[in-house]
């Protein structure tokens, strides 16, 4: 069996982009793959510096995975910081990683492009992410398109280690980009918590309605026919709708006399309805943080056994003890 692994950084309650780009495709694999899904709390340190907030976000992300259907009996489900083996692999591998590979990392380049002094976190970020992946002999990493390059760096690192120490020292992973590689946000840019343009996954009622109604659209008049494909409203709608509903919305937009306000209201109704069961589960799960911690701790115990087996193999191959 192949292994699928992915991580979510606990910096916020997950939004619809996280769900469609990573969580939903990852959970769809859990029937046929060995799966390991974790909360990348060390990765959050580049932006979250408030310990209570960080713990809260860990619980937000944990409750999200479970509410969306993750079964912790089937999937290794853990907090990154509970698996210290990650740091041995990440640090140990530094000796064989060219600095150029790290300088090409997107997080590092983004910070430079914005004129920020990138902290060491964004420099080591891809190295830590590679260790997360390689430690579990991962074959595929379900992620949104923005993370693709990081997985490619992990691939390069694994190939380099295998070249030096023999095939099979590390499994070479592949990014798995699903059918919603870059979900647009309210302003039409990539939905991202750092851009403040998100629809949080478990928002409902008036707030959700208001968010949907604030989506930026074209300025066609009510009467004019409107394009569906490539518009934010339609691209989000189609991810949650049945085929018949998708066709119906396309037809209505194309026919004219159907305004963007109508389309946004239809999107709101659809999200309200299709996410209601998960939203209820989320609220219940999130109200028991001690139970969430217990689930993650049990997962970490099992994850560490797998991690230690990989490390033992790698140590033997490279000749350290
Ligand atoms: P954000 O960009 O909001 O900070 P994260 O970096 O925490 O989100 O992303 C967690 C996962 O969700 C990653 O696999 C990422 O690729 C995916 N993801 C984030 N935003 C989107 C989006 N707009 N469309 C598709 N996938 C996304
Ligand atoms: N960097 C990823 C993000 O912010 C989170 C992450 C950390 C991750 N380690 C990972 C994703 C390993 C996939 C595999 O979205």
Short mmCIF file of C-alpha atoms and ligand atoms in Angstrom, two decimals, residues 6-9 11-12 15 17-18 21-22 142-147 180-183 190-194, ligand 1:
data_model
loop_
_atom_site.label_atom_id
_atom_site.label_comp_id
_atom_site.label_asym_id
_atom_site.label_seq_id
_atom_site.Cartn_x
_atom_site.Cartn_y
_atom_site.Cartn_z
CA UNK A 6 -0.15 16.01 4.48
CA UNK A 7 0.04 18.72 7.12
CA UNK A 8 -1.92 21.87 7.91
CA UNK A 9 -0.26 24.78 9.67
CA UNK A 11 -2.47 29.59 12.12
CA UNK A 12 -6.25 29.94 11.73
CA UNK A 15 -10.95 27.99 5.16
CA UNK A 17 -9.37 26.72 0.15
CA UNK A 18 -7.65 24.49 2.72
CA UNK A 21 -7.11 21.94 -1.81
CA UNK A 22 -5.88 19.59 0.90
CA UNK A 142 -2.16 16.02 -1.27
CA UNK A 143 -1.76 19.81 -1.23
CA UNK A 144 -2.87 22.97 -3.03
CA UNK A 145 -0.77 24.24 -5.94
CA UNK A 146 0.97 26.83 -3.72
CA UNK A 147 2.78 24.06 -1.81
CA UNK A 180 -9.29 22.53 -6.81
CA UNK A 181 -5.62 23.52 -7.01
CA UNK A 182 -6.10 27.23 -6.27
CA UNK A 183 -9.45 28.20 -4.83
CA UNK A 190 -5.94 32.95 -4.17
CA UNK A 191 -7.92 32.37 -0.98
CA UNK A 192 -5.39 32.70 1.84
CA UNK A 193 -5.62 33.69 5.47
CA UNK A 194 -2.73 36.10 4.98
P1 LIG B 1 -3.02 29.66 3.81
O1 LIG B 1 -2.50 29.90 2.41
O2 LIG B 1 -4.37 30.19 4.02
O3 LIG B 1 -2.04 30.08 4.85
P2 LIG B 1 -2.02 27.02 4.42
O4 LIG B 1 -0.69 27.46 3.94
O5 LIG B 1 -2.19 26.73 5.86
O6 LIG B 1 -3.13 28.09 3.96
O7 LIG B 1 -2.46 25.77 3.57
C1 LIG B 1 -2.82 24.49 4.03
C2 LIG B 1 -3.16 23.61 2.84
O8 LIG B 1 -4.25 24.17 2.12
C3 LIG B 1 -2.01 23.49 1.82
O9 LIG B 1 -2.02 22.19 1.25
C4 LIG B 1 -2.36 24.50 0.79
O10 LIG B 1 -1.80 24.23 -0.47
C5 LIG B 1 -3.87 24.39 0.76
N1 LIG B 1 -4.45 25.66 0.30
C6 LIG B 1 -4.37 26.87 0.92
N2 LIG B 1 -5.03 27.81 0.24
C7 LIG B 1 -5.56 27.19 -0.85
C8 LIG B 1 -6.36 27.62 -1.95
N3 LIG B 1 -6.76 28.88 -2.07
N4 LIG B 1 -6.71 26.70 -2.89
C9 LIG B 1 -6.31 25.41 -2.79
N5 LIG B 1 -5.56 24.94 -1.78
C10 LIG B 1 -5.19 25.80 -0.81
#
